[in-house]
Coordinates of C-alpha atoms in Angstrom, one line a residue:
M1 CA 72.5 152.4 -65.1
P2 CA 72.2 155.7 -67.1
D3 CA 68.9 157.3 -67.8
L4 CA 68.3 156.1 -71.4
T5 CA 65.4 158.5 -71.9
T6 CA 67.9 161.4 -72.1
P7 CA 69.5 162.2 -75.5
P8 CA 72.4 159.9 -76.6
E9 CA 74.9 162.7 -76.6
T10 CA 74.2 163.1 -72.9
Y11 CA 74.0 159.5 -71.5
L12 CA 76.5 157.8 -73.8
A13 CA 79.3 160.3 -73.1
F14 CA 79.3 159.5 -69.4
M15 CA 78.4 155.8 -69.6
T16 CA 80.9 153.7 -67.6
V17 CA 82.7 150.6 -68.9
S18 CA 80.5 148.4 -66.6
E19 CA 77.3 150.0 -67.8
A20 CA 78.2 149.8 -71.5
S21 CA 79.5 146.3 -71.2
T22 CA 76.2 145.1 -69.7
L23 CA 74.1 146.8 -72.3
I24 CA 76.2 145.6 -75.2
A25 CA 76.1 142.0 -73.9
Q26 CA 72.3 142.3 -73.7
R27 CA 72.2 143.8 -77.3
K28 CA 70.6 146.9 -75.9
L29 CA 73.5 149.1 -77.0
S30 CA 75.4 149.1 -80.3
P31 CA 79.2 149.5 -80.2
I32 CA 78.7 151.6 -83.4
E33 CA 76.2 153.9 -81.6
L34 CA 78.5 154.3 -78.6
T35 CA 81.7 154.9 -80.7
K36 CA 79.9 157.3 -82.9
A37 CA 78.6 159.3 -80.0
L38 CA 82.0 159.5 -78.3
I39 CA 83.7 160.6 -81.6
A40 CA 81.0 163.3 -82.0
R41 CA 81.6 164.6 -78.5
A42 CA 85.4 164.7 -79.0
E43 CA 85.0 166.5 -82.3
A44 CA 82.8 169.1 -80.7
L45 CA 84.8 169.7 -77.5
D46 CA 88.5 168.6 -77.9
A47 CA 89.6 171.9 -79.4
Q48 CA 89.0 173.3 -75.9
L49 CA 91.1 170.5 -74.1
N50 CA 93.7 169.0 -76.5
A51 CA 93.2 165.6 -75.0
Y52 CA 93.8 163.8 -78.3
L53 CA 97.2 163.9 -79.9
R54 CA 96.2 161.7 -82.8
P55 CA 92.6 160.5 -83.2
A56 CA 92.0 157.3 -85.2
F57 CA 88.2 157.8 -85.7
G58 CA 88.0 156.0 -89.1
L59 CA 89.8 153.0 -87.7
A60 CA 87.6 153.1 -84.5
M61 CA 84.4 153.0 -86.6
E62 CA 85.8 150.0 -88.5
Q63 CA 86.5 148.2 -85.2
A64 CA 83.1 149.1 -83.8
K65 CA 81.4 147.6 -86.9
A66 CA 83.5 144.4 -86.6
A67 CA 82.7 144.2 -82.9
E68 CA 79.0 144.6 -83.5
D69 CA 79.0 141.9 -86.2
E70 CA 80.8 139.5 -83.9
I71 CA 78.5 140.1 -81.0
M72 CA 75.4 139.8 -83.1
Q73 CA 76.7 136.5 -84.5
G74 CA 78.1 134.8 -81.4
G75 CA 77.8 137.1 -78.4
P76 CA 80.6 139.1 -76.8
K77 CA 84.1 137.6 -76.4
G78 CA 84.3 139.1 -73.0
P79 CA 83.3 142.2 -71.0
L80 CA 85.4 144.6 -73.0
H81 CA 84.0 143.6 -76.4
G82 CA 82.8 146.8 -78.1
I83 CA 84.2 149.1 -75.4
P84 CA 86.0 152.2 -76.7
F85 CA 89.3 153.3 -75.1
G86 CA 92.3 155.5 -75.8
V87 CA 96.0 155.3 -75.1
K88 CA 98.7 157.7 -74.1
D89 CA 101.1 158.3 -77.0
V90 CA 103.9 156.2 -75.5
F91 CA 101.9 153.0 -76.3
A92 CA 102.6 151.5 -79.7
A93 CA 99.5 151.0 -82.0
A94 CA 100.2 149.3 -85.3
G95 CA 100.3 151.7 -88.2
M96 CA 100.4 154.8 -86.0
P97 CA 103.4 156.9 -84.8
T98 CA 104.5 156.6 -81.2
T99 CA 105.8 160.1 -80.6
G100 CA 105.9 160.7 -76.8
Q101 CA 104.7 164.2 -77.9
S102 CA 108.3 164.9 -79.0
R103 CA 109.5 166.4 -82.2
I104 CA 112.4 163.9 -82.0
Y105 CA 110.1 160.9 -82.5
A106 CA 107.4 162.5 -84.7
D107 CA 108.1 160.0 -87.5
S108 CA 108.4 156.9 -85.4
M109 CA 105.9 154.4 -86.8
A110 CA 104.8 151.3 -84.9
A111 CA 104.7 148.0 -86.7
E112 CA 102.6 146.3 -84.1
D113 CA 100.6 147.0 -81.0
A114 CA 102.1 147.2 -77.5
T115 CA 101.1 144.0 -75.7
S116 CA 98.6 145.7 -73.4
V117 CA 96.9 147.4 -76.4
A118 CA 96.9 144.1 -78.3
R119 CA 95.2 142.3 -75.4
L120 CA 92.3 144.8 -75.3
R121 CA 91.9 144.8 -79.1
Q122 CA 91.9 141.0 -79.2
G123 CA 89.1 141.1 -76.7
G124 CA 87.1 143.3 -79.1
A125 CA 87.8 146.7 -77.5
V126 CA 87.7 149.7 -79.8
L127 CA 90.8 152.0 -80.0
L128 CA 89.8 155.6 -80.5
G129 CA 93.3 157.0 -80.8
K130 CA 96.4 158.4 -79.2
L131 CA 96.3 160.8 -76.3
S132 CA 98.5 163.7 -75.2
T133 CA 101.3 163.2 -72.8
H134 CA 104.2 165.2 -71.5
E135 CA 107.3 164.9 -73.6
G136 CA 108.8 161.5 -73.3
A137 CA 106.3 160.8 -70.5
H138 CA 108.6 163.1 -68.4
G139 CA 108.8 166.9 -68.8
G140 CA 105.8 169.1 -68.7
P141 CA 103.5 170.8 -69.1
S142 CA 105.4 172.3 -72.0
F143 CA 104.5 175.3 -74.0
D144 CA 107.2 175.0 -76.7
L145 CA 106.4 171.6 -78.3
A146 CA 104.8 170.9 -81.7
W147 CA 101.5 170.1 -79.9
P148 CA 99.8 172.0 -77.1
P149 CA 99.4 170.5 -73.6
A150 CA 96.1 169.0 -72.5
R151 CA 93.8 171.1 -70.4
N152 CA 91.8 170.2 -67.3
P153 CA 88.0 169.6 -68.1
W154 CA 87.1 171.0 -64.7
N155 CA 88.8 174.3 -65.6
R156 CA 90.7 174.6 -68.8
D157 CA 93.1 177.2 -67.4
H158 CA 94.3 174.5 -65.0
F159 CA 96.8 171.6 -65.3
T160 CA 95.7 168.1 -65.9
G161 CA 98.6 166.6 -64.1
G162 CA 101.0 164.4 -65.9
S163 CA 102.5 162.8 -67.7
S164 CA 99.3 160.8 -68.7
S165 CA 97.7 164.2 -69.3
G166 CA 95.5 163.5 -72.3
S167 CA 94.3 160.2 -70.7
G168 CA 93.1 162.1 -67.6
A169 CA 91.4 164.9 -69.7
A170 CA 89.8 162.4 -72.1
V171 CA 88.1 160.2 -69.5
A172 CA 87.0 163.2 -67.3
A173 CA 85.5 165.0 -70.4
G174 CA 83.5 162.0 -71.5
F175 CA 85.5 161.3 -74.7
M176 CA 86.0 157.7 -73.6
P177 CA 85.2 155.5 -70.6
A178 CA 88.8 154.3 -70.1
A179 CA 92.3 155.2 -71.1
F180 CA 95.8 153.8 -70.7
G181 CA 98.6 155.6 -68.9
T182 CA 102.1 155.0 -67.6
D183 CA 103.4 155.8 -64.1
T184 CA 107.1 156.2 -63.2
G185 CA 106.7 158.7 -60.3
G186 CA 103.0 159.4 -60.3
S187 CA 102.1 159.8 -64.0
I188 CA 98.8 157.8 -63.8
R189 CA 97.9 159.0 -60.4
N190 CA 98.6 162.7 -60.9
P191 CA 96.2 163.2 -63.9
A192 CA 93.6 160.8 -62.4
A193 CA 93.7 162.8 -59.2
L194 CA 93.6 166.3 -60.7
C195 CA 90.9 165.3 -63.2
G196 CA 88.7 163.5 -60.6
L197 CA 89.2 159.9 -61.8
V198 CA 90.2 156.5 -60.6
G199 CA 93.8 155.8 -61.6
L200 CA 95.7 152.7 -60.7
K201 CA 99.5 152.1 -60.8
P202 CA 99.6 148.3 -60.8
T203 CA 102.3 146.2 -59.3
Y204 CA 105.6 146.3 -61.2
G205 CA 105.6 143.4 -63.6
L206 CA 101.8 142.8 -63.6
V207 CA 101.1 144.7 -66.8
S208 CA 103.5 144.3 -69.8
R209 CA 105.7 147.3 -70.8
S210 CA 106.5 145.7 -74.1
G211 CA 105.8 148.3 -76.9
V212 CA 105.7 151.2 -74.4
M213 CA 108.3 154.0 -74.8
P214 CA 110.4 153.7 -71.7
N215 CA 111.0 156.4 -69.2
S216 CA 112.8 154.4 -66.5
Y217 CA 113.2 150.6 -66.8
S218 CA 113.3 150.3 -63.0
Y219 CA 110.2 152.3 -62.2
D220 CA 107.8 152.2 -65.2
H221 CA 104.3 150.9 -64.7
A222 CA 101.4 150.8 -67.2
G223 CA 97.8 150.9 -66.0
P224 CA 94.2 152.3 -66.4
L225 CA 92.4 155.6 -65.8
T226 CA 88.6 155.3 -65.5
W227 CA 85.6 156.9 -63.9
T228 CA 84.9 154.2 -61.4
V229 CA 86.7 151.5 -59.4
R230 CA 84.8 148.7 -61.1
D231 CA 85.8 150.1 -64.5
C232 CA 89.4 150.2 -63.3
A233 CA 89.2 146.5 -62.3
M234 CA 87.7 145.6 -65.6
I235 CA 90.4 147.3 -67.7
L236 CA 93.2 146.0 -65.5
Q237 CA 91.8 142.5 -66.1
G238 CA 92.2 143.0 -69.8
M239 CA 95.7 144.5 -69.5
A240 CA 97.3 142.2 -66.9
G241 CA 99.3 139.0 -67.6
Y242 CA 102.7 137.6 -68.2
D243 CA 104.5 138.7 -71.3
P244 CA 107.9 137.0 -72.1
R245 CA 108.8 140.1 -74.3
D246 CA 108.9 142.3 -71.1
P247 CA 112.0 141.4 -69.0
G248 CA 110.2 142.7 -65.9
S249 CA 107.0 140.8 -66.4
T250 CA 106.0 138.3 -63.7
D251 CA 104.7 134.9 -64.5
R252 CA 101.8 134.4 -62.2
S253 CA 98.1 133.9 -62.5
V254 CA 95.8 136.9 -62.8
P255 CA 92.9 136.9 -60.3
D256 CA 89.3 138.0 -61.0
Y257 CA 89.6 141.6 -59.9
T258 CA 85.9 142.4 -60.1
A259 CA 85.1 139.5 -57.8
A260 CA 86.9 141.4 -55.0
L261 CA 84.5 144.3 -55.2
N262 CA 82.1 143.1 -52.5
G263 CA 81.7 146.4 -50.6
D264 CA 82.9 144.7 -47.4
V265 CA 85.9 146.2 -45.6
K266 CA 84.9 145.1 -42.1
G267 CA 88.0 144.3 -40.0
L268 CA 90.5 145.4 -42.6
R269 CA 93.5 147.1 -41.1
I270 CA 94.4 150.4 -42.7
G271 CA 97.5 152.4 -42.0
V272 CA 97.2 156.2 -42.3
L273 CA 100.3 158.0 -43.6
R274 CA 99.5 161.4 -42.1
H275 CA 103.0 162.6 -42.2
F276 CA 103.1 162.6 -46.0
Y277 CA 100.7 165.5 -46.2
E278 CA 101.0 167.1 -42.7
E279 CA 104.8 167.2 -42.6
D280 CA 106.5 166.1 -45.8
A281 CA 104.5 167.7 -48.6
K282 CA 102.6 171.0 -48.9
T283 CA 98.9 170.4 -49.6
P284 CA 96.0 172.8 -49.9
P285 CA 94.0 173.5 -46.7
A286 CA 90.9 171.7 -48.1
V287 CA 92.8 168.4 -48.4
K288 CA 93.0 167.5 -44.7
P289 CA 89.3 167.8 -43.8
A290 CA 88.4 165.9 -47.0
L291 CA 90.7 163.1 -45.9
E292 CA 89.3 163.1 -42.3
A293 CA 85.8 162.7 -43.8
A294 CA 87.0 159.8 -46.0
Y295 CA 88.6 158.1 -42.9
D296 CA 85.3 158.5 -41.1
T297 CA 83.5 156.8 -44.0
L298 CA 85.9 153.9 -43.9
R299 CA 85.5 153.5 -40.1
K300 CA 81.7 153.5 -40.5
L301 CA 82.1 150.7 -43.0
G302 CA 84.0 148.7 -40.4
A303 CA 87.6 149.2 -41.2
V304 CA 90.2 149.8 -38.5
L305 CA 92.4 152.8 -39.0
E306 CA 95.7 153.6 -37.3
D307 CA 98.4 156.1 -38.0
V308 CA 101.7 154.7 -39.3
R309 CA 105.0 156.2 -40.4
I310 CA 107.4 155.2 -43.1
R311 CA 110.4 157.2 -44.2
P312 CA 110.0 160.9 -45.1
A313 CA 108.7 161.3 -48.7
R314 CA 111.8 163.1 -49.7
E315 CA 114.0 160.0 -49.2
Y316 CA 112.0 158.0 -51.7
F317 CA 112.0 160.9 -54.1
D318 CA 115.8 161.1 -53.9
V319 CA 116.3 157.5 -54.6
K320 CA 113.8 157.4 -57.5
V321 CA 115.2 160.5 -59.2
V322 CA 118.8 159.4 -59.1
V323 CA 118.0 156.1 -60.6
A324 CA 115.3 157.1 -63.0
E325 CA 117.0 160.2 -64.4
S326 CA 120.0 158.1 -65.2
E327 CA 117.9 155.6 -67.0
I328 CA 115.9 158.1 -69.1
F329 CA 119.1 159.9 -70.0
A330 CA 120.3 156.5 -71.3
V331 CA 117.1 156.0 -73.3
H332 CA 117.4 159.3 -75.1
E333 CA 121.3 159.6 -75.1
K334 CA 121.7 159.5 -78.9
H335 CA 119.4 162.4 -79.6
L336 CA 120.6 164.3 -76.6
R337 CA 124.0 164.3 -78.2
E338 CA 122.9 164.9 -81.7
R339 CA 119.9 167.3 -81.5
P340 CA 119.3 168.3 -77.9
N341 CA 117.5 171.6 -78.6
D342 CA 114.8 169.8 -80.6
F343 CA 113.5 168.6 -77.2
G344 CA 111.4 171.0 -75.2
E345 CA 113.0 173.1 -72.5
D346 CA 111.1 171.5 -69.7
F347 CA 112.2 168.0 -70.7
L348 CA 115.8 169.1 -70.9
A349 CA 115.6 171.0 -67.5
R350 CA 114.8 167.6 -65.9
I351 CA 117.1 165.3 -67.8
T352 CA 120.3 167.3 -68.3
P353 CA 121.3 167.2 -64.5
A354 CA 121.7 163.5 -64.9
V355 CA 125.2 164.2 -66.2
M356 CA 126.0 164.9 -62.5
I357 CA 125.0 161.3 -61.4
R358 CA 128.0 159.0 -61.2
G359 CA 127.8 155.2 -61.6
T360 CA 128.4 154.9 -57.9
D361 CA 125.3 157.1 -57.2
Y362 CA 123.2 154.9 -59.4
A363 CA 124.4 151.7 -57.8
Q364 CA 123.9 153.2 -54.3
G365 CA 120.4 154.3 -55.2
Q366 CA 119.5 150.8 -56.3
R367 CA 121.0 149.4 -53.1
L368 CA 119.0 151.8 -51.0
R369 CA 115.9 150.9 -52.9
R370 CA 116.3 147.3 -51.8
I371 CA 116.6 148.3 -48.2
M372 CA 113.4 150.4 -48.5
L373 CA 111.6 147.4 -50.0
A374 CA 112.6 145.3 -47.0
E375 CA 111.2 148.1 -44.7
F376 CA 107.9 148.0 -46.5
E377 CA 107.6 144.3 -45.7
A378 CA 107.2 145.1 -42.0
V379 CA 104.4 147.6 -42.8
Y380 CA 102.6 145.1 -45.1
A381 CA 102.6 142.5 -42.3
K382 CA 100.7 144.9 -40.1
Y383 CA 98.3 146.6 -42.5
D384 CA 96.1 145.4 -45.3
V385 CA 96.4 148.8 -47.1
L386 CA 97.9 152.2 -46.5
I387 CA 96.0 155.4 -47.2
T388 CA 97.2 159.0 -47.6
A389 CA 96.6 162.1 -49.6
G390 CA 96.7 162.1 -53.4
P391 CA 97.6 165.0 -55.6
S392 CA 94.8 167.6 -55.3
L393 CA 93.6 170.9 -56.6
A394 CA 95.1 171.3 -60.0
P395 CA 97.3 174.4 -60.3
R396 CA 97.0 176.9 -63.1
L397 CA 98.9 176.1 -66.3
D398 CA 100.5 179.5 -66.2
A399 CA 101.9 178.8 -62.7
W400 CA 104.3 176.1 -64.0
K401 CA 108.1 176.6 -64.2
P402 CA 110.6 173.8 -65.0
I403 CA 112.4 174.4 -61.7
R404 CA 109.3 173.2 -59.8
F405 CA 110.2 169.6 -60.5
W406 CA 113.4 170.1 -58.5
Q407 CA 111.8 172.2 -55.8
S408 CA 108.9 169.8 -55.2
H409 CA 111.1 167.1 -53.7
S410 CA 108.5 165.6 -51.4
S411 CA 106.1 163.9 -53.9
L412 CA 103.0 162.2 -52.5
T413 CA 103.2 159.5 -55.2
T414 CA 106.8 158.6 -55.8
A415 CA 107.3 156.5 -52.6
F416 CA 105.0 153.9 -54.1
N417 CA 106.9 153.6 -57.3
V418 CA 109.9 152.8 -55.1
S419 CA 107.8 150.2 -53.2
G420 CA 106.6 148.7 -56.5
G421 CA 103.2 147.6 -55.3
P422 CA 99.7 148.9 -56.4
A423 CA 98.7 152.4 -55.7
L424 CA 95.3 153.9 -56.6
V425 CA 93.9 157.4 -56.4
Q426 CA 90.2 158.3 -56.3
C427 CA 88.1 161.4 -55.8
I428 CA 87.0 162.3 -52.3
G429 CA 85.5 165.7 -52.8
F430 CA 85.8 169.1 -54.5
E431 CA 87.0 172.6 -53.7
G432 CA 86.5 175.5 -55.9
G433 CA 85.2 173.2 -58.7
L434 CA 88.5 171.1 -58.6
P435 CA 88.8 167.5 -57.4
I436 CA 90.5 166.4 -54.2
S437 CA 91.9 162.9 -54.0
M438 CA 92.9 160.1 -51.7
Q439 CA 95.5 157.4 -52.4
V440 CA 95.1 153.7 -51.5
V441 CA 98.3 151.6 -51.4
G442 CA 98.7 147.9 -51.2
R443 CA 101.1 145.0 -51.0
P444 CA 102.8 143.8 -54.2
F445 CA 100.2 141.9 -56.4
D446 CA 97.4 142.6 -53.9
E447 CA 95.4 144.8 -56.3
E448 CA 92.3 143.0 -55.1
T449 CA 92.4 144.5 -51.6
V450 CA 93.3 148.0 -52.9
L451 CA 90.3 147.9 -55.3
R452 CA 88.1 146.4 -52.6
V453 CA 88.8 149.3 -50.3
A454 CA 88.4 152.0 -53.0
D455 CA 85.2 150.5 -54.3
A456 CA 83.7 150.3 -50.8
Y457 CA 84.5 154.0 -50.3
E458 CA 83.2 154.9 -53.7
R459 CA 79.8 153.2 -53.1
A460 CA 79.4 155.0 -49.8
T461 CA 80.0 158.5 -51.2
P462 CA 78.4 160.7 -53.9
W463 CA 81.4 161.9 -55.8
R464 CA 80.9 159.8 -58.9
D465 CA 77.6 161.8 -59.6
T466 CA 79.5 165.0 -60.4
R467 CA 81.0 165.5 -63.9
P468 CA 82.7 168.4 -65.6
K469 CA 80.3 170.7 -67.5
L470 CA 81.5 171.4 -71.0
D471 CA 79.8 173.6 -73.6
P472 CA 80.6 173.1 -77.3
K473 CA 79.4 176.7 -77.9
A474 CA 81.6 178.2 -75.3
S475 CA 84.2 180.8 -76.4
F476 CA 87.7 179.9 -75.6
S477 CA 91.3 180.9 -76.4
T478 CA 93.9 178.6 -77.7
A479 CA 96.7 180.9 -76.5
L480 CA 99.3 179.2 -74.3
P481 CA 101.1 180.6 -71.4
P482 CA 104.6 182.0 -72.3
V483 CA 107.5 179.5 -72.2
P484 CA 108.9 180.1 -68.7
D485 CA 112.3 181.8 -68.6
P486 CA 115.2 180.0 -66.9
E487 CA 115.7 180.9 -63.2
P488 CA 118.5 183.1 -62.2
V489 CA 121.8 181.1 -62.0
T490 CA 123.4 181.0 -58.6
L491 CA 126.5 179.1 -59.6
N492 CA 129.8 181.0 -59.8
Q493 CA 131.9 180.8 -63.0
A494 CA 134.1 177.9 -61.7
E495 CA 131.0 175.9 -60.9
Q496 CA 129.5 176.6 -64.3
D497 CA 132.7 175.6 -66.0
E498 CA 132.6 172.3 -64.0
M499 CA 129.1 171.6 -65.3
V500 CA 130.2 172.3 -68.9
V501 CA 133.0 169.7 -68.5
L502 CA 130.5 167.1 -67.2
C503 CA 128.2 167.8 -70.2
R504 CA 131.1 167.4 -72.6
A505 CA 132.1 164.2 -71.0
A506 CA 128.6 162.9 -71.6
G507 CA 128.7 164.1 -75.2
I508 CA 126.3 166.9 -74.6
T509 CA 127.9 169.8 -76.5
R510 CA 125.1 171.5 -78.4
L511 CA 122.8 172.9 -75.7
N512 CA 121.7 176.5 -76.4
E513 CA 122.1 179.2 -73.9
R514 CA 118.6 179.0 -72.5
N515 CA 118.9 175.3 -71.9
M516 CA 122.3 175.6 -70.3
Q517 CA 120.7 178.2 -67.9
H518 CA 117.9 175.8 -67.0
F519 CA 120.5 173.2 -66.3
F520 CA 122.6 175.5 -64.1
S521 CA 119.5 176.5 -62.2
A522 CA 118.8 172.9 -61.3
V523 CA 122.4 172.0 -60.3
P524 CA 122.1 173.0 -56.6
Y525 CA 119.0 170.8 -56.2
M526 CA 120.6 167.8 -57.8
R527 CA 123.8 168.4 -55.8
A528 CA 121.8 168.5 -52.5
M529 CA 119.9 165.3 -53.5
L530 CA 123.1 163.4 -54.1
E531 CA 124.6 164.7 -50.8
R532 CA 121.4 163.6 -48.9
M533 CA 121.1 160.2 -50.3
Q534 CA 122.2 157.5 -47.9
R535 CA 125.0 155.1 -48.9
P536 CA 124.5 151.5 -47.7
D537 CA 127.7 150.1 -46.2
N538 CA 126.9 146.5 -45.7
F539 CA 128.4 144.2 -48.4
S540 CA 125.1 142.2 -48.4
D541 CA 123.0 145.2 -49.5
E542 CA 122.7 144.3 -53.1
P543 CA 121.0 146.5 -55.7
A544 CA 117.3 146.1 -56.5
N545 CA 118.1 145.1 -60.1
V546 CA 120.5 142.2 -59.7
F547 CA 121.4 139.8 -62.6
Q548 CA 119.0 137.0 -63.5
F549 CA 119.2 134.4 -66.2
L550 CA 116.7 134.8 -69.0
K551 CA 115.5 131.2 -68.4
A552 CA 115.2 129.2 -65.3
G553 CA 117.5 126.2 -64.9
V554 CA 120.4 127.4 -67.0
A555 CA 123.4 125.3 -66.2

């Protein structure tokens, strides 16, 4: 429990969901007091961080007042009654725009809440507002949008990770104890890791995507970012459940996730994916010793660790990008044809190369994904969870260039979007004042074991005692890094002409010169990806997204 003898602006800002829930239920903490303190903190500090895209503080105070009245009259509805939270601005909230931080959707007003938002609000949780994201939950950080990117509370000159950027910044800064994010290739885990949080990508189909702006129908997940593993379990409990309005939703019972947090990992079999960070991806030197120390902690707790290999990280990245870029292009196709230059340059630099992806490439990517899923089954049979590095040591904002997306082809996170099961990141130390993270990965719908392992590690280590230090009186600049120039084009004229023809065939005829140059710079990377991707040749290797009837038992 927090030290209640300290001033409210100190202890309430960093109170966890679990702590606040207990005190609210005991009527020792007022939802009004808690909400008011978090609003005051954000008003004093968010100008330094840009975590909020659209605060809803008046509405939040109304909800807090209603929650307090209900609790005083009949007790709490559940553990989230009176708990403040925020949502990435791809989640619909009734009466508020859902912009995806894009000029294109600035006037897009939501008539009702996304299912996951509605579930928390029905349980009495208090919505504080909409949080920053990368444009369309995809490109970024961007310096040419109508709103500035979020900054990292540990060092505001550094990146939060994305695309749930405001969610990561807001929880780390003490603006709220929990936030919603989405994860298509790492977009919950990246900001959670770089901001020192717990971030969980739940199993595909566990949390409804209804009312969430899509990135990729095949790869999108919605989930929580919190300070502790227990808080993560509590928020997941509120979000999870079948939703007939989401075609990918799975109709199965939701277990009690907090019941799994018993601190006991004795005898659990843990597979260590060393090759992900020792061979496949470049990680800072501080990451490996931090991971070795984390492994030692788990061994001392009684877990059995053994090295294991899966495919190289790049193979999963290739499959995911070919499928997901096709799908996000389809999502935004109308506006890409009619007003492409109103999107940010970074977004366009990622999405425009999708004109090179043929229907056969998309189908082969989905077929290869099913083969990869079958390969994971053998790994799940041997290990209770897998662990590997998470994203670590947030880079400087001014180091970002759009081409980095195409150059960083060995993502630490994307393989577990391909696998579809739960993947959680948590803090395992610091270097130079920036967090280092570990990733815990589980079988589909086995969030309980993932949370159990992460909670046991968290209990045995001191990392949750360290918070970012923010000063409302600190001087700061709001100046953004310059918009990165396109990379030099290596295509010859005939190759450029070929790409122009592909754009025209897709209806993309209005890109300005800078955006065409970004596209041309990415072409060699997309071409290499398409050439690398394996083509299944067995007739029985069907795509991962095969046809299903909308209702069982259709004659």
